[in-house]
Short mmCIF file of C-alpha atoms in Angstrom, two decimals:
data_model
loop_
_atom_site.label_atom_id
_atom_site.label_comp_id
_atom_site.label_asym_id
_atom_site.label_seq_id
_atom_site.Cartn_x
_atom_site.Cartn_y
_atom_site.Cartn_z
CA UNK A 76 -23.74 -13.31 -27.62
CA UNK A 77 -20.77 -12.35 -30.52
CA UNK A 78 -17.56 -13.35 -31.14
CA UNK A 79 -15.65 -9.92 -30.65
CA UNK A 80 -12.01 -9.05 -32.00
CA UNK A 81 -9.94 -9.29 -35.16
CA UNK A 82 -7.62 -11.86 -36.03
CA UNK A 83 -3.96 -11.03 -35.44
CA UNK A 84 -3.20 -11.98 -39.36
CA UNK A 85 -5.86 -9.02 -40.72
CA UNK A 86 -3.52 -6.13 -38.45
CA UNK A 87 -1.27 -3.82 -39.36
CA UNK A 88 1.80 -6.31 -39.43
CA UNK A 89 4.06 -2.97 -39.56
CA UNK A 90 2.49 -1.43 -36.53
CA UNK A 91 1.86 -5.11 -34.60
CA UNK A 92 5.98 -5.67 -35.07
CA UNK A 93 6.12 -1.68 -33.51
CA UNK A 94 3.75 -2.48 -30.32
CA UNK A 95 5.40 -5.71 -29.89
CA UNK A 96 8.89 -4.31 -29.86
CA UNK A 97 7.94 -1.76 -27.52
CA UNK A 98 5.65 -4.04 -24.94
CA UNK A 99 8.65 -6.99 -25.57
CA UNK A 100 11.21 -4.02 -23.71
CA UNK A 101 8.57 -3.44 -20.88
CA UNK A 102 8.44 -6.92 -19.99
CA UNK A 103 12.51 -7.59 -20.44
CA UNK A 104 12.78 -5.21 -17.97
CA UNK A 105 9.83 -6.03 -15.81
CA UNK A 106 11.74 -9.35 -15.59
CA UNK A 107 15.11 -8.55 -14.86
CA UNK A 108 13.59 -6.14 -11.69
CA UNK A 109 11.48 -9.22 -10.75
CA UNK A 110 14.80 -11.88 -10.50
CA UNK A 111 17.02 -9.00 -8.43
CA UNK A 112 13.59 -8.55 -6.10
CA UNK A 113 13.64 -12.71 -5.75
CA UNK A 114 17.26 -12.93 -4.93
CA UNK A 115 16.02 -11.10 -1.39
CA UNK A 116 19.34 -10.34 0.43
CA UNK A 117 21.78 -11.92 -1.72
CA UNK A 118 23.49 -15.00 -2.22
CA UNK A 119 25.84 -14.64 0.91
CA UNK A 120 22.47 -14.06 3.27
CA UNK A 121 20.92 -16.87 1.67
CA UNK A 122 24.32 -19.19 2.44
CA UNK A 123 24.18 -17.64 5.98
CA UNK A 124 20.57 -18.97 6.10
CA UNK A 125 21.26 -22.53 5.16
CA UNK A 126 24.16 -22.78 7.22
CA UNK A 127 21.55 -22.36 9.84
CA UNK A 128 19.67 -25.42 8.59
CA UNK A 129 16.84 -23.31 7.58
CA UNK A 130 15.14 -22.47 3.90
CA UNK A 131 14.87 -19.35 2.49
CA UNK A 132 11.22 -17.66 2.63
CA UNK A 133 10.72 -19.06 -1.05
CA UNK A 134 12.09 -22.57 -0.90
CA UNK A 135 9.68 -22.99 2.68
CA UNK A 136 6.73 -21.81 -0.15
CA UNK A 137 7.68 -24.16 -2.69
CA UNK A 138 7.70 -27.05 -0.37
CA UNK A 139 4.26 -25.66 1.38
CA UNK A 140 2.14 -25.73 -1.79
CA UNK A 141 0.61 -28.22 -3.52
CA UNK A 142 3.33 -29.87 -6.13
CA UNK A 143 3.16 -28.01 -9.81
CA UNK A 144 0.70 -25.66 -8.99
CA UNK A 145 1.02 -21.91 -9.28
CA UNK A 146 1.57 -19.54 -6.48
CA UNK A 147 0.09 -16.16 -6.99
CA UNK A 148 2.67 -13.95 -5.71
CA UNK A 149 1.38 -10.50 -4.61
CA UNK A 150 3.34 -7.45 -3.45
CA UNK A 151 6.65 -8.63 -4.87
CA UNK A 152 7.38 -4.69 -5.39
CA UNK A 153 6.75 -3.58 -2.07
CA UNK A 154 9.01 -1.32 -0.86
CA UNK A 155 10.63 -1.32 -4.08
CA UNK A 156 13.24 2.33 -4.31
CA UNK A 157 12.24 2.81 -0.62
CA UNK A 158 14.63 2.70 2.52
CA UNK A 159 17.97 3.07 0.21
CA UNK A 160 19.71 4.78 3.00
CA UNK A 161 19.05 1.54 5.03
CA UNK A 162 20.64 -0.44 2.12
CA UNK A 163 17.08 -1.11 0.27
CA UNK A 164 14.45 -3.65 1.96
CA UNK A 165 13.75 -5.97 -0.95
CA UNK A 166 9.95 -6.96 -1.14
CA UNK A 167 9.43 -5.60 2.22
CA UNK A 168 11.60 -8.65 3.91
CA UNK A 169 8.32 -10.79 2.83
CA UNK A 170 6.55 -13.61 1.02
CA UNK A 171 3.20 -13.27 0.09
CA UNK A 172 0.49 -14.73 -2.33
CA UNK A 173 -2.25 -16.98 -2.44
CA UNK A 174 -1.30 -20.57 -3.32
CA UNK A 175 -2.88 -24.61 -3.15
CA UNK A 176 -2.23 -26.41 -0.10
CA UNK A 177 -4.46 -29.46 -0.64
CA UNK A 178 -6.62 -28.33 -3.17
CA UNK A 179 -7.59 -25.35 -0.56
CA UNK A 180 -6.71 -21.51 -1.78
CA UNK A 181 -4.41 -20.53 0.93
CA UNK A 182 -2.82 -16.89 1.70
CA UNK A 183 0.69 -17.34 2.53
CA UNK A 184 2.52 -14.42 4.42
CA UNK A 185 6.80 -15.58 4.69
CA UNK A 186 9.21 -13.29 6.29
CA UNK A 187 12.33 -13.27 4.22
CA UNK A 188 15.35 -13.42 6.78
CA UNK A 189 17.98 -13.02 4.11
CA UNK A 190 16.65 -8.98 3.89
CA UNK A 191 17.61 -7.40 7.44
CA UNK A 192 16.78 -10.84 9.27
CA UNK A 193 12.99 -10.30 8.29
CA UNK A 194 12.63 -6.90 10.37
CA UNK A 195 9.63 -5.20 9.45
CA UNK A 196 9.22 -1.94 7.88
CA UNK A 197 6.14 -0.24 7.67
CA UNK A 198 6.16 -1.56 4.05
CA UNK A 199 6.38 -5.01 5.67
CA UNK A 200 3.27 -4.49 8.19
CA UNK A 201 1.27 -2.95 5.49
CA UNK A 202 1.94 -6.28 2.97
CA UNK A 203 0.92 -8.60 5.93
CA UNK A 204 -2.00 -6.54 6.40
CA UNK A 205 -2.98 -7.07 2.76
CA UNK A 206 -2.31 -10.79 3.37
CA UNK A 207 -4.77 -11.09 6.34
CA UNK A 208 -7.19 -8.52 3.99
CA UNK A 209 -7.33 -10.96 0.93
CA UNK A 210 -7.65 -13.79 3.63
CA UNK A 211 -10.60 -12.04 5.42
CA UNK A 212 -12.61 -10.81 1.93
CA UNK A 213 -12.15 -14.31 0.13
CA UNK A 214 -12.64 -16.57 3.59
CA UNK A 215 -9.12 -18.01 2.91
CA UNK A 216 -6.90 -19.75 5.37
CA UNK A 217 -4.05 -18.02 5.96
CA UNK A 218 -0.47 -19.17 6.83
CA UNK A 219 1.98 -17.01 8.31
CA UNK A 220 5.79 -18.45 8.41
CA UNK A 221 7.55 -16.69 11.16
CA UNK A 222 11.41 -15.95 10.53
CA UNK A 223 11.66 -11.98 12.18
CA UNK A 224 13.97 -9.95 14.27
CA UNK A 225 10.63 -7.70 14.68
CA UNK A 226 10.24 -4.20 14.62
CA UNK A 227 13.22 -1.93 12.37
CA UNK A 228 13.90 0.08 15.33
CA UNK A 229 15.79 2.86 13.32
CA UNK A 230 12.22 3.41 11.99
CA UNK A 231 9.83 2.38 14.74
CA UNK A 232 7.41 5.25 14.76
CA UNK A 233 6.80 4.28 10.94
CA UNK A 234 5.80 1.11 12.35
CA UNK A 235 5.07 0.67 15.71
CA UNK A 236 1.75 3.54 16.93
CA UNK A 237 -0.63 3.86 14.34
CA UNK A 238 -4.37 2.53 13.40
CA UNK A 239 -2.92 0.20 10.55
CA UNK A 240 0.56 -0.36 11.93
CA UNK A 241 2.18 -2.93 13.82
CA UNK A 242 -0.65 -3.54 16.31
CA UNK A 243 -2.98 -3.79 13.47
CA UNK A 244 -1.88 -7.35 12.23
CA UNK A 245 -2.40 -8.95 15.77
CA UNK A 246 -5.99 -7.35 15.99
CA UNK A 247 -6.34 -9.00 12.49
CA UNK A 248 -5.32 -12.23 14.30
CA UNK A 249 -8.36 -12.04 16.89
CA UNK A 250 -10.69 -10.91 14.37
CA UNK A 251 -10.17 -13.22 11.77
CA UNK A 252 -10.15 -16.36 14.64
CA UNK A 253 -13.71 -14.96 15.34
CA UNK A 254 -14.53 -15.00 12.04
CA UNK A 255 -13.54 -19.00 11.86
CA UNK A 256 -10.54 -18.33 9.49
CA UNK A 257 -8.06 -20.90 9.92
CA UNK A 258 -4.76 -19.11 10.83
CA UNK A 259 -1.67 -21.35 11.16
CA UNK A 260 1.68 -20.14 12.13
CA UNK A 261 5.03 -21.65 11.94
CA UNK A 262 7.83 -20.05 14.00
CA UNK A 263 11.00 -20.73 12.19
CA UNK A 264 13.54 -18.53 13.53
CA UNK A 265 13.61 -16.25 15.26
CA UNK A 266 10.04 -13.93 16.73
CA UNK A 267 10.37 -11.25 19.15
CA UNK A 268 8.77 -8.70 21.14
CA UNK A 269 5.51 -7.44 19.52
CA UNK A 270 5.74 -9.97 17.25
CA UNK A 271 5.73 -12.89 19.62
CA UNK A 272 1.98 -12.22 19.39
CA UNK A 273 1.07 -12.86 16.09
CA UNK A 274 1.36 -16.84 16.15
CA UNK A 275 0.26 -17.11 19.75
CA UNK A 276 -2.98 -15.09 18.55
CA UNK A 277 -3.21 -18.15 15.73
CA UNK A 278 -5.03 -21.02 15.68
CA UNK A 279 -2.73 -23.18 15.46
CA UNK A 280 0.98 -22.72 16.50
CA UNK A 281 4.36 -24.70 15.12
CA UNK A 282 7.76 -24.07 16.93
CA UNK A 283 10.56 -25.16 14.88
CA UNK A 284 13.68 -26.87 16.84
CA UNK A 285 16.29 -24.10 16.99
CA UNK A 286 13.46 -21.06 16.83
CA UNK A 287 13.05 -18.74 19.44
CA UNK A 288 9.67 -16.65 20.73
CA UNK A 289 9.93 -14.34 23.61
CA UNK A 290 8.66 -10.89 24.43
CA UNK A 291 12.14 -9.58 25.39
CA UNK A 292 15.32 -11.59 24.47
CA UNK A 293 18.24 -12.05 26.95
CA UNK A 294 19.96 -9.24 26.45
CA UNK A 295 16.83 -6.97 27.29
CA UNK A 296 16.03 -9.06 30.38
CA UNK A 297 19.00 -8.91 31.48
CA UNK A 298 19.01 -5.33 31.08
CA UNK A 299 15.52 -4.82 32.59
CA UNK A 300 15.46 -7.41 35.52
CA UNK A 301 19.07 -8.49 36.09
CA UNK A 302 18.43 -12.03 34.82
CA UNK A 303 20.92 -13.77 32.67
CA UNK A 304 19.42 -16.86 30.95
CA UNK A 305 20.26 -17.65 27.00
CA UNK A 306 17.77 -17.82 24.18
CA UNK A 307 16.89 -21.53 24.27
CA UNK A 308 16.15 -21.52 28.13
CA UNK A 309 14.13 -18.39 28.03
CA UNK A 310 12.18 -19.44 24.60
CA UNK A 311 13.17 -22.25 22.50
CA UNK A 312 10.98 -24.92 21.04
CA UNK A 313 11.45 -27.01 23.90
CA UNK A 314 10.28 -24.32 26.37
CA UNK A 315 7.20 -23.40 24.74
CA UNK A 316 5.79 -26.88 24.33
CA UNK A 317 7.17 -28.81 27.30
CA UNK A 318 6.90 -26.04 29.81
CA UNK A 319 4.80 -22.54 28.96
CA UNK A 320 2.38 -24.92 26.52
CA UNK A 321 2.28 -21.80 24.47
CA UNK A 322 3.22 -24.07 20.70
CA UNK A 323 0.90 -26.72 20.03
CA UNK A 324 3.63 -28.35 17.90
CA UNK A 325 7.30 -28.95 18.34
CA UNK A 326 9.40 -29.97 14.73
CA UNK A 327 12.62 -31.10 14.25
CA UNK A 328 13.08 -28.94 11.14
CA UNK A 329 11.53 -26.53 8.71
CA UNK A 330 10.82 -29.62 6.38
CA UNK A 331 8.86 -31.02 9.21
CA UNK A 332 7.16 -28.10 10.12
CA UNK A 333 5.91 -27.18 6.71
CA UNK A 334 4.61 -31.34 6.41
CA UNK A 335 2.82 -30.35 9.91
CA UNK A 336 0.75 -27.75 8.06
CA UNK A 337 -0.27 -29.06 5.07
CA UNK A 338 -1.49 -32.18 7.43
CA UNK A 339 -3.43 -29.30 9.50
CA UNK A 340 -5.03 -27.72 6.26
CA UNK A 341 -5.79 -31.40 4.82
CA UNK A 342 -8.54 -31.66 7.74
CA UNK A 343 -10.13 -28.32 8.06
CA UNK A 344 -13.64 -28.33 6.79
CA UNK A 345 -15.16 -27.85 3.36
CA UNK A 346 -17.37 -24.90 3.38
CA UNK A 347 -20.00 -23.47 0.84
CA UNK A 348 -18.99 -21.88 -2.06
CA UNK A 349 -20.31 -18.23 -3.56
CA UNK A 350 -23.22 -19.07 -5.78
CA UNK A 351 -21.51 -17.80 -8.68
CA UNK A 352 -22.51 -18.38 -12.30
CA UNK A 353 -20.01 -20.59 -13.69
CA UNK A 354 -19.72 -23.75 -16.60
CA UNK A 355 -17.24 -25.71 -18.20
CA UNK A 356 -14.27 -22.74 -19.31
CA UNK A 357 -13.44 -22.46 -22.69
CA UNK A 358 -9.89 -20.70 -24.54
CA UNK A 359 -10.42 -17.36 -26.49
CA UNK A 360 -11.08 -17.86 -30.02
CA UNK A 361 -8.36 -15.06 -29.95
CA UNK A 362 -4.52 -16.04 -28.97
CA UNK A 363 -3.02 -14.81 -25.66
CA UNK A 364 0.03 -14.21 -26.39
CA UNK A 365 -1.32 -11.50 -28.97
CA UNK A 366 -1.84 -8.83 -26.20
CA UNK A 367 1.54 -7.85 -26.28
CA UNK A 368 0.98 -5.95 -30.39
CA UNK A 369 -2.13 -4.22 -29.45
CA UNK A 370 -0.77 -1.63 -27.20
CA UNK A 371 1.39 1.69 -29.01
CA UNK A 372 4.18 3.47 -27.46
CA UNK A 373 2.85 6.48 -25.74
CA UNK A 374 -0.76 4.55 -25.16
CA UNK A 375 -2.33 6.50 -27.95
CA UNK A 376 -5.69 5.02 -29.53
CA UNK A 377 -6.47 1.52 -29.79
CA UNK A 378 -9.47 -0.81 -29.36
CA UNK A 379 -10.01 -2.48 -26.02
CA UNK A 380 -12.11 -4.61 -27.28
CA UNK A 381 -9.21 -6.32 -28.90
CA UNK A 382 -8.23 -6.74 -25.13
CA UNK A 383 -11.35 -8.13 -23.82
CA UNK A 384 -11.56 -10.54 -26.99
CA UNK A 385 -8.53 -12.07 -25.96
CA UNK A 386 -8.85 -12.94 -22.06
CA UNK A 387 -12.25 -14.13 -22.24
CA UNK A 388 -13.76 -17.38 -23.01
CA UNK A 389 -14.44 -18.31 -26.77
CA UNK A 390 -13.85 -13.84 -27.31
CA UNK A 391 -17.55 -14.11 -26.87
CA UNK A 392 -19.10 -10.61 -25.40
CA UNK A 393 -22.66 -9.91 -24.60
CA UNK A 394 -22.17 -6.07 -24.93
CA UNK A 395 -24.63 -3.80 -22.93
CA UNK A 396 -26.00 -0.31 -24.20
CA UNK A 397 -23.13 -0.70 -27.69
CA UNK A 398 -24.39 2.62 -29.42
CA UNK A 399 -24.46 4.85 -26.17
CA UNK A 400 -21.65 5.95 -24.17
CA UNK A 401 -19.31 4.49 -26.35
CA UNK A 402 -16.13 5.50 -24.30
CA UNK A 403 -16.86 2.70 -21.88
CA UNK A 404 -17.23 -0.48 -23.00
CA UNK A 405 -19.42 -2.30 -20.97
CA UNK A 406 -20.87 -6.01 -21.28
CA UNK A 407 -20.73 -9.68 -19.50
CA UNK A 408 -19.09 -12.83 -20.68
CA UNK A 409 -17.34 -16.01 -19.12
CA UNK A 410 -13.44 -15.99 -17.81
CA UNK A 411 -12.87 -19.54 -17.12
CA UNK A 412 -16.46 -20.52 -17.01
CA UNK A 413 -17.40 -17.70 -14.56
CA UNK A 414 -20.03 -15.18 -15.61
CA UNK A 415 -18.02 -11.72 -15.15
CA UNK A 416 -19.36 -8.11 -15.93
CA UNK A 417 -16.56 -5.76 -17.65
CA UNK A 418 -16.06 -2.03 -17.30
CA UNK A 419 -13.37 -0.92 -19.97
CA UNK A 420 -12.12 2.46 -20.91
CA UNK A 421 -12.18 2.50 -25.10
CA UNK A 422 -9.33 4.28 -26.16
CA UNK A 423 -10.17 5.50 -30.12
CA UNK A 424 -11.85 8.05 -30.75
CA UNK A 425 -15.84 8.01 -31.20
CA UNK A 426 -19.13 9.78 -32.74
CA UNK A 427 -22.04 10.00 -30.87
CA UNK A 428 -25.61 9.17 -32.20
CA UNK A 429 -25.72 13.04 -32.27
CA UNK A 430 -22.94 13.47 -34.53
CA UNK A 431 -20.45 14.49 -31.81
CA UNK A 432 -16.67 13.57 -31.63
CA UNK A 433 -15.36 12.16 -28.10
CA UNK A 434 -11.75 11.49 -27.09
CA UNK A 435 -11.14 7.90 -26.34
CA UNK A 436 -10.44 7.37 -22.52
CA UNK A 437 -12.56 10.41 -21.48
CA UNK A 438 -15.30 9.62 -19.11
CA UNK A 439 -18.58 11.75 -20.51
CA UNK A 440 -21.87 11.59 -18.90
CA UNK A 441 -23.54 9.02 -21.29
CA UNK A 442 -20.48 6.86 -20.28
CA UNK A 443 -20.79 7.40 -16.62
CA UNK A 444 -24.26 7.05 -16.80
CA UNK A 445 -24.14 3.85 -18.45
CA UNK A 446 -21.77 2.32 -16.53
CA UNK A 447 -23.17 3.10 -12.99
CA UNK A 448 -26.21 1.21 -14.37
CA UNK A 449 -24.49 -1.75 -15.54
CA UNK A 450 -22.58 -1.97 -12.00
CA UNK A 451 -26.10 -1.93 -10.39
CA UNK A 452 -27.03 -4.38 -12.78
CA UNK A 453 -24.20 -7.35 -11.73
CA UNK A 454 -25.09 -6.76 -8.35
CA UNK A 455 -28.53 -7.43 -8.65
CA UNK A 456 -27.29 -10.29 -11.15
CA UNK A 457 -24.63 -11.50 -8.38
CA UNK A 458 -21.96 -11.19 -10.95
CA UNK A 459 -18.44 -9.94 -10.20
CA UNK A 460 -17.35 -7.49 -11.81
CA UNK A 461 -13.74 -6.57 -13.61
CA UNK A 462 -12.43 -3.59 -14.33
CA UNK A 463 -10.07 -2.63 -17.17
CA UNK A 464 -8.34 0.77 -16.67
CA UNK A 465 -7.18 3.49 -19.56
CA UNK A 466 -9.04 6.53 -18.40
CA UNK A 467 -7.97 10.19 -18.63
CA UNK A 468 -10.44 11.35 -16.56
CA UNK A 469 -13.70 12.87 -16.79
CA UNK A 470 -14.44 15.59 -19.67
CA UNK A 471 -13.85 18.95 -18.43
CA UNK A 472 -15.14 22.17 -19.75
CA UNK A 473 -18.77 24.26 -19.82
CA UNK A 474 -20.55 22.19 -21.80
CA UNK A 475 -19.62 19.25 -19.78
CA UNK A 476 -20.44 20.93 -16.36
CA UNK A 477 -23.39 22.36 -17.83
CA UNK A 478 -24.91 18.74 -18.63
CA UNK A 479 -24.12 17.75 -15.15
CA UNK A 480 -20.37 15.72 -15.51
CA UNK A 481 -19.87 15.86 -11.77
CA UNK A 482 -23.58 14.30 -10.66
CA UNK A 483 -23.22 11.53 -13.74
CA UNK A 484 -19.48 10.84 -12.25
CA UNK A 485 -20.99 10.68 -8.55
CA UNK A 486 -23.75 8.37 -9.58
CA UNK A 487 -20.61 6.28 -11.04
CA UNK A 488 -18.63 6.58 -7.90
CA UNK A 489 -21.67 5.58 -5.44
CA UNK A 490 -22.31 2.64 -7.38
CA UNK A 491 -18.54 1.27 -7.38
CA UNK A 492 -18.51 2.25 -3.79
CA UNK A 493 -21.67 0.27 -2.75
CA UNK A 494 -21.11 -2.50 -4.91
CA UNK A 495 -20.89 -5.94 -2.90
CA UNK A 496 -20.06 -8.51 -5.62
CA UNK A 497 -16.16 -9.11 -6.02
CA UNK A 498 -14.42 -6.67 -8.01
CA UNK A 499 -10.81 -7.13 -9.92
CA UNK A 500 -9.24 -4.41 -11.25
CA UNK A 501 -6.48 -4.25 -13.89
CA UNK A 502 -4.24 -1.04 -14.53
CA UNK A 503 -3.68 -1.10 -18.30
CA UNK A 504 -2.51 2.00 -19.56
CA UNK A 505 -3.44 5.65 -17.32
CA UNK A 506 -5.41 5.90 -14.65
CA UNK A 507 -6.09 9.33 -13.64
CA UNK A 508 -7.81 11.31 -11.20
CA UNK A 509 -11.34 10.69 -10.51
CA UNK A 510 -11.08 8.53 -13.60
CA UNK A 511 -8.82 5.81 -10.68
CA UNK A 512 -11.82 6.09 -8.52
CA UNK A 513 -14.89 5.63 -10.82
CA UNK A 514 -13.34 2.58 -12.23
CA UNK A 515 -12.28 1.12 -9.04
CA UNK A 516 -8.76 1.59 -8.24
CA UNK A 517 -7.76 0.81 -4.97
CA UNK A 518 -9.30 3.35 -2.77
CA UNK A 519 -12.88 1.24 -4.08
CA UNK A 520 -12.13 -1.93 -2.24
CA UNK A 521 -11.03 -4.22 -5.22
CA UNK A 522 -10.49 -7.72 -4.26
CA UNK A 523 -7.14 -8.01 -6.33
CA UNK A 524 -5.78 -5.05 -8.19
CA UNK A 525 -2.82 -5.86 -10.75
CA UNK A 526 -1.25 -3.58 -13.26
CA UNK A 527 0.08 -4.05 -16.63
CA UNK A 528 4.00 -2.51 -17.36
CA UNK A 529 2.40 -0.02 -19.35
CA UNK A 530 0.24 1.54 -16.70
CA UNK A 531 0.59 5.36 -15.03
CA UNK A 532 -1.08 6.14 -12.14
CA UNK A 533 -1.45 9.36 -10.70
CA UNK A 534 -3.74 12.30 -9.87
CA UNK A 535 -3.08 13.65 -14.28
CA UNK A 536 -0.82 12.65 -16.99
CA UNK A 537 2.96 14.10 -16.48
CA UNK A 538 2.38 16.61 -19.50
CA UNK A 539 -0.70 17.87 -17.74
CA UNK A 540 0.43 18.07 -14.41
CA UNK A 541 3.95 20.05 -15.80
CA UNK A 542 1.73 22.72 -17.58
CA UNK A 543 -0.39 23.30 -14.57
CA UNK A 544 2.36 23.61 -12.31
CA UNK A 545 4.51 25.17 -14.07
CA UNK A 546 2.08 28.20 -15.22
CA UNK A 547 0.80 28.68 -11.12
CA UNK A 548 4.42 28.54 -9.96
CA UNK A 549 5.58 31.10 -12.76
CA UNK A 550 2.57 33.40 -12.30
CA UNK A 551 3.95 37.18 -12.25
CA UNK A 552 8.03 36.46 -12.87
CA UNK A 553 9.61 36.84 -15.52
CA UNK A 554 12.00 34.16 -16.23
CA UNK A 555 14.12 32.58 -19.70
CA UNK A 556 12.58 30.36 -21.76
CA UNK A 557 15.24 28.36 -20.56
CA UNK A 558 14.26 28.19 -17.48
CA UNK A 559 10.76 27.98 -17.69
CA UNK A 560 11.73 24.78 -20.14
CA UNK A 561 13.86 23.58 -17.20
CA UNK A 562 11.05 23.88 -14.10
CA UNK A 563 8.67 22.02 -16.98
CA UNK A 564 11.02 18.82 -17.51
CA UNK A 565 11.75 18.51 -14.02
CA UNK A 566 8.19 18.51 -12.52
CA UNK A 567 6.94 16.29 -15.96
CA UNK A 568 10.20 14.26 -14.57
CA UNK A 569 8.91 13.72 -11.33
CA UNK A 570 5.45 13.16 -11.92
CA UNK A 571 6.60 10.19 -14.63
CA UNK A 572 8.26 8.36 -11.86
CA UNK A 573 5.42 8.59 -9.67
CA UNK A 574 3.19 7.45 -12.17
CA UNK A 575 5.25 4.14 -13.28
CA UNK A 576 3.11 0.99 -12.00
CA UNK A 577 6.74 0.40 -9.55
CA UNK A 578 6.46 3.25 -7.72
CA UNK A 579 2.66 1.97 -6.96
CA UNK A 580 3.51 -1.37 -6.88
CA UNK A 581 6.13 -0.19 -4.13
CA UNK A 582 3.25 1.32 -1.90
CA UNK A 583 0.63 -1.61 -2.50
CA UNK A 584 -1.82 0.73 -4.55
CA UNK A 585 -1.61 -2.43 -7.11
CA UNK A 586 -0.74 -5.90 -5.66
CA UNK A 587 1.37 -6.87 -8.83
CA UNK A 588 2.83 -5.79 -12.04
CA UNK A 589 1.75 -8.34 -14.10
CA UNK A 590 2.66 -9.97 -18.00
CA UNK A 591 0.11 -9.06 -20.09
CA UNK A 592 -0.11 -12.69 -21.32
CA UNK A 593 -0.76 -13.72 -17.71
CA UNK A 594 -4.05 -11.24 -17.20
CA UNK A 595 -6.15 -14.34 -18.15
CA UNK A 596 -4.72 -16.96 -15.79
CA UNK A 597 -4.59 -14.29 -12.47
CA UNK A 598 -8.37 -13.12 -13.59
CA UNK A 599 -9.12 -16.83 -13.10
CA UNK A 600 -7.64 -17.74 -9.92
CA UNK A 601 -8.80 -14.37 -8.24
CA UNK A 602 -12.31 -15.71 -9.49
CA UNK A 603 -11.24 -18.88 -7.76
CA UNK A 604 -10.23 -17.74 -4.03
CA UNK A 605 -13.38 -15.16 -4.42
CA UNK A 606 -15.51 -18.22 -4.46
CA UNK A 607 -14.75 -18.75 -1.44
CA UNK A 608 -16.61 -16.51 0.59
CA UNK A 609 -20.28 -17.31 0.08
CA UNK A 610 -21.72 -14.02 1.98
CA UNK A 611 -22.27 -11.80 -0.53
CA UNK A 612 -25.14 -9.29 1.15
CA UNK A 613 -27.91 -8.09 -1.05
CA UNK A 614 -26.59 -4.49 -2.93
CA UNK A 615 -28.26 -1.30 -1.23
CA UNK A 616 -27.04 2.36 -3.06
CA UNK A 617 -27.62 5.51 -1.00
CA UNK A 618 -29.10 8.24 -2.51
CA UNK A 619 -28.27 8.75 -6.90
CA UNK A 620 -27.77 12.10 -8.25
CA UNK A 621 -29.98 11.82 -11.32
#
C-alpha cells in the first residue's frame, strides 16, 4: 500500500491556475443552471402552492429528513432542455433522491406541483422508476409525496402504454411490497386517474386534509355516468379514511403528514447489512479541493492518479498489475473506510515494457485483459467497484485487430455485465463508444452513476464523428471547401451538444452532474446506501474469450 499523488505545491502553478479557471467556470455555470431548476415553476406558482396551505416538494423534503443531514438529490437535470414547446418541465416536475429519515437511508420521490401541476411526462415516469430501482437494488424504504394532476394528456402516448411507462410504477409497487421493501405514500394534493394506484398499492397510505384521490374526477364522472358530485365527497381525505377505508391515516396538514411518515419509519425493522469490509474512515492526504486544478481545458493529458489520490482514505492505493496494461489503472483502496476496487482510465501517454507507445485514455488489449481479471477478483472478494471514465474507446487498426482487441474487449464487457458487487460510476471526461460499456456505463447496471461538468458521453468524439459523417455524406459529390466546412461544423456542434453532461442528465443516463469536490462525499453516501442490501449472490461468469 503506497501513498500516491503529488502535493499541489509541487505542480506547475501556471498550469494549475489555468486548469482551475477552466473548471471554476464550468462549476459556476452548473450552479447557475441548478438554481434555475430548483425554482421549479417559478415564484408565482410557489406562492399559489402556499396559498393552498401546501408546502413545495423541496420544502417537504427538508422537513422530512433528519435535521442537518445531506439530501443526495438525483435527477435534478431530468428533462433539461426538453418539452420546450409546452414551456419546459424543470426537473421533470419531480424531486427525488436519497435522504436520512430517523437514521435510515430512504429514497424520496416528491411531485413538484409548481411545475405543470405535478403532471407526469415521460421523463417524470422514468425518474420515478429510477427512484424505485435504487430502492430495490439497495433494499431501501421509499417515500412518495404525491401532489400530481396525473398524466400530461397532450403527450399521453409517451407516458401510458409501453413497458417502462406509467404502469411500470404500479408493477414495481407490487414487486417491492413482495420483496419486503417498505413503501409509504402521502397524498398531499390531487392524485387522479391511474396515478391513484400508486398510494393505494403502498404499504402505508396517508391523506392530508384538502387532498383528493379518485380514478375519475367530478367532471369525468358527470360525463361518464351523469352523476354530479364535488371532489371532497367523491374522494377527499375524510371519504377515503372514514368511508372507503382506502387510506390508513388522515392528517390535518403537510407538517402532520411528514411527522407521521417519520414515525412510521422510526419503527420499521433493522435488517442485516452487506458484508463489506469497513474500517474507520480517514481523510485523503491530499486536499480534495485541489481536484479543480487537474483537468486541462480540452481534456488533454493528465494523471488520473492525482484524482484518485484526492478521494481515497489517506491517499493510500494498492495498485494491481502496475506495469501491465498501463492505460488503465486498477487497484484497491478505502473510501470512507469502505474497501473498494477502482478501475480508472489513465490519460497520460504510456510506454510498454516492449518500448511501444500507447495513447492515454485508449483501451488496449493488455488494459482490457487486466481490467477484466481485476473486476472478477473484486467479485470473488466481495469488494464494491468504482469506475472512473475518461475513455476514448478501444484501440483500432490492423495490429489491434490481429492481436484480438475484440475478444479482449468482450472479456471485460462480460466481467462488468456479470459483476454482482455494487458498482458506482463517475464519468470524469470522455466516455465514448464501447469504452462506455466496458467502464460500466448506464447500460451495465451501476447502482449509481454520476458525471463531472467535464463529462462527454457519446458514441465518439465530436471531431471524429463530424469527419466521418462529412466524408460519407459528401462521397462522390463536388462541393466547395466552404460548404464542406459548414457541414462539418454543423455535425460537430450537434455532437458536442448531445455529448454535454446536461444532455445525458436530462435523459437520466447519469443520476446527477456533481461538483468535483463533492465526489468523495457522494461515493461514501452511495456505499452507505448499498450496504443496506445484504443479498449479494455468488459471482458467475459466462464463456470468456481467451
